[in-house]
Tab-separated table of C-alpha atoms in Angstrom:
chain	number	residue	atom	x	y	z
A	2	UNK	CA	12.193	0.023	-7.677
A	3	UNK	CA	10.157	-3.332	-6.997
A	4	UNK	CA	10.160	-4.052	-10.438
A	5	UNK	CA	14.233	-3.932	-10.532
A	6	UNK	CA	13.496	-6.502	-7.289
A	7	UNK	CA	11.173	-8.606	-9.133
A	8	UNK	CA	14.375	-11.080	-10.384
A	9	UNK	CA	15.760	-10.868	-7.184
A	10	UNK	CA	17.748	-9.626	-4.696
A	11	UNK	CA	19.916	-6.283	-5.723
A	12	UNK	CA	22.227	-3.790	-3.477
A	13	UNK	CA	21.720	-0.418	-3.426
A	14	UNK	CA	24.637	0.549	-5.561
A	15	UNK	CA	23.668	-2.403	-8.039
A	16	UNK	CA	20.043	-0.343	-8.050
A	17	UNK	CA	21.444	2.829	-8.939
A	18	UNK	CA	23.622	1.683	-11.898
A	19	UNK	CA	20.527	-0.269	-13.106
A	20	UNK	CA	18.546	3.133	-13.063
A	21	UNK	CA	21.352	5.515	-13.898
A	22	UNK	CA	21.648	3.672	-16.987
A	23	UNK	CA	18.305	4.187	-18.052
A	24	UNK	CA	18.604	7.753	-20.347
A	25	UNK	CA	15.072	9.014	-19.777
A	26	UNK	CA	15.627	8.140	-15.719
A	27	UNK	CA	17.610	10.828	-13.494
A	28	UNK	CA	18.216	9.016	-9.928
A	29	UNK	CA	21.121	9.630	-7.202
A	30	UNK	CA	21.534	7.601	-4.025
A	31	UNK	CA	20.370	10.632	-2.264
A	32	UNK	CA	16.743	9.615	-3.595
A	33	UNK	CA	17.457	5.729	-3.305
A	34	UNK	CA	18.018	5.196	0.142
A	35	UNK	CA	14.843	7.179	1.622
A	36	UNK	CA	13.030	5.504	-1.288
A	37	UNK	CA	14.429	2.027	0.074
A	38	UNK	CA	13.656	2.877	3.489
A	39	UNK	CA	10.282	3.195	2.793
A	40	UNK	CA	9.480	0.499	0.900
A	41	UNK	CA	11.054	-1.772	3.733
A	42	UNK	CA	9.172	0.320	6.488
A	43	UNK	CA	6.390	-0.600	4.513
A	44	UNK	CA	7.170	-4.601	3.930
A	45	UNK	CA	7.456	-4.439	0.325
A	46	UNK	CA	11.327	-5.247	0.680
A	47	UNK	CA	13.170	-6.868	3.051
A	48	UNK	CA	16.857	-6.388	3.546
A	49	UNK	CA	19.736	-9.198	4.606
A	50	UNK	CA	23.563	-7.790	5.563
A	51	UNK	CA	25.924	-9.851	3.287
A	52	UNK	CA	29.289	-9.797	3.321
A	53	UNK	CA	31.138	-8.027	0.210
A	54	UNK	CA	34.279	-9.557	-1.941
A	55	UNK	CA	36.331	-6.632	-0.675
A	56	UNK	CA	34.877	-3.558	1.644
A	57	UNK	CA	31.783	-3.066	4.211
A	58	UNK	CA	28.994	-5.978	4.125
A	59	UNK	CA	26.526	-4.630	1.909
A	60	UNK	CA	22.548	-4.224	3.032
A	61	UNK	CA	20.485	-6.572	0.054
A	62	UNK	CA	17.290	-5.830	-1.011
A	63	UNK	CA	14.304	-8.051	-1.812
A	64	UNK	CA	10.465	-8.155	-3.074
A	65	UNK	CA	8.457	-9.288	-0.358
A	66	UNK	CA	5.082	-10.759	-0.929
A	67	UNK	CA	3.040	-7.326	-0.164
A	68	UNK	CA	5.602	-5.337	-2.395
A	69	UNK	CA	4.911	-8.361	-5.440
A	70	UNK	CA	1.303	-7.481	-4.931
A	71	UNK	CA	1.700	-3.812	-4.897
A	72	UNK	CA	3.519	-4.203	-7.971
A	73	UNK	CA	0.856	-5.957	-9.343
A	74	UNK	CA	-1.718	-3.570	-8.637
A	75	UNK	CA	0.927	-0.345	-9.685
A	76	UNK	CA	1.354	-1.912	-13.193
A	77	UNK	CA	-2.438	-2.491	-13.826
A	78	UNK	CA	-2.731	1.037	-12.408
A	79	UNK	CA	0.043	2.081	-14.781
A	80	UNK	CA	-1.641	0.708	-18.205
A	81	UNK	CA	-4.809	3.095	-17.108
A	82	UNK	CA	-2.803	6.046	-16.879
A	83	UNK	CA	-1.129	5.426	-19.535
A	84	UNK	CA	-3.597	4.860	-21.952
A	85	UNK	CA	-5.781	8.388	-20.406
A	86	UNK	CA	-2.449	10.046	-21.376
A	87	UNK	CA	-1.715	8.621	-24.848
A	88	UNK	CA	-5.392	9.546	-25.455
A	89	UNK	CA	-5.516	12.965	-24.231
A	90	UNK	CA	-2.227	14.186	-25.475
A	91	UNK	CA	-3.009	12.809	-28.859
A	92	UNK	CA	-0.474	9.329	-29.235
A	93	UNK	CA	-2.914	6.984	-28.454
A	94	UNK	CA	-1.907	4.309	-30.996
A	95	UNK	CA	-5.502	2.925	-31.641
């Protein structure tokens, strides 16, 4: 989620198309919001009400400072795992 927030601000229905079209990803706004609401309980997104062409304002998301650094630390984290995994399970390309 806070690398979908990384180019900037999204709402949450823009969030869940980006994800649903992802094949390998399985995501419903039942799992977005309390996902959302965490990361903004947690400062790593902040939200702004803006009003929408036609319907309700819609509730924006965006990367905070502490959620770029936690994404920082998640993806050097993430090459880690990765690269334990590819090795045990046999793809490790090296």
């Amino acid at each position: 989620m806070l690398a979908l927030l990384e180019n900037g601000e999204l709402y949450s229905l823009e969030l869940v198309q980006r994800l649903g079209s992802e094949q390998t990803l399985t995501t419903s706004e039942g799992t977005l919001y309390p996902l959302l609401s965490r990361l903004r309980r947690a400062g790593w997104v902040t939200t702004t009400w803006q009003e929408a062409p036609n319907g309700p304002p819609r509730r924006y998301y965006t990367l905070a400072a502490s959620g770029k650094a936690a994404l920082g630390h998640f993806r050097a984290e993430w090459v880690a795992f990765r690269d334990t995994v590819d090795r045990l399970v046999g793809t490790d390309p090296k």
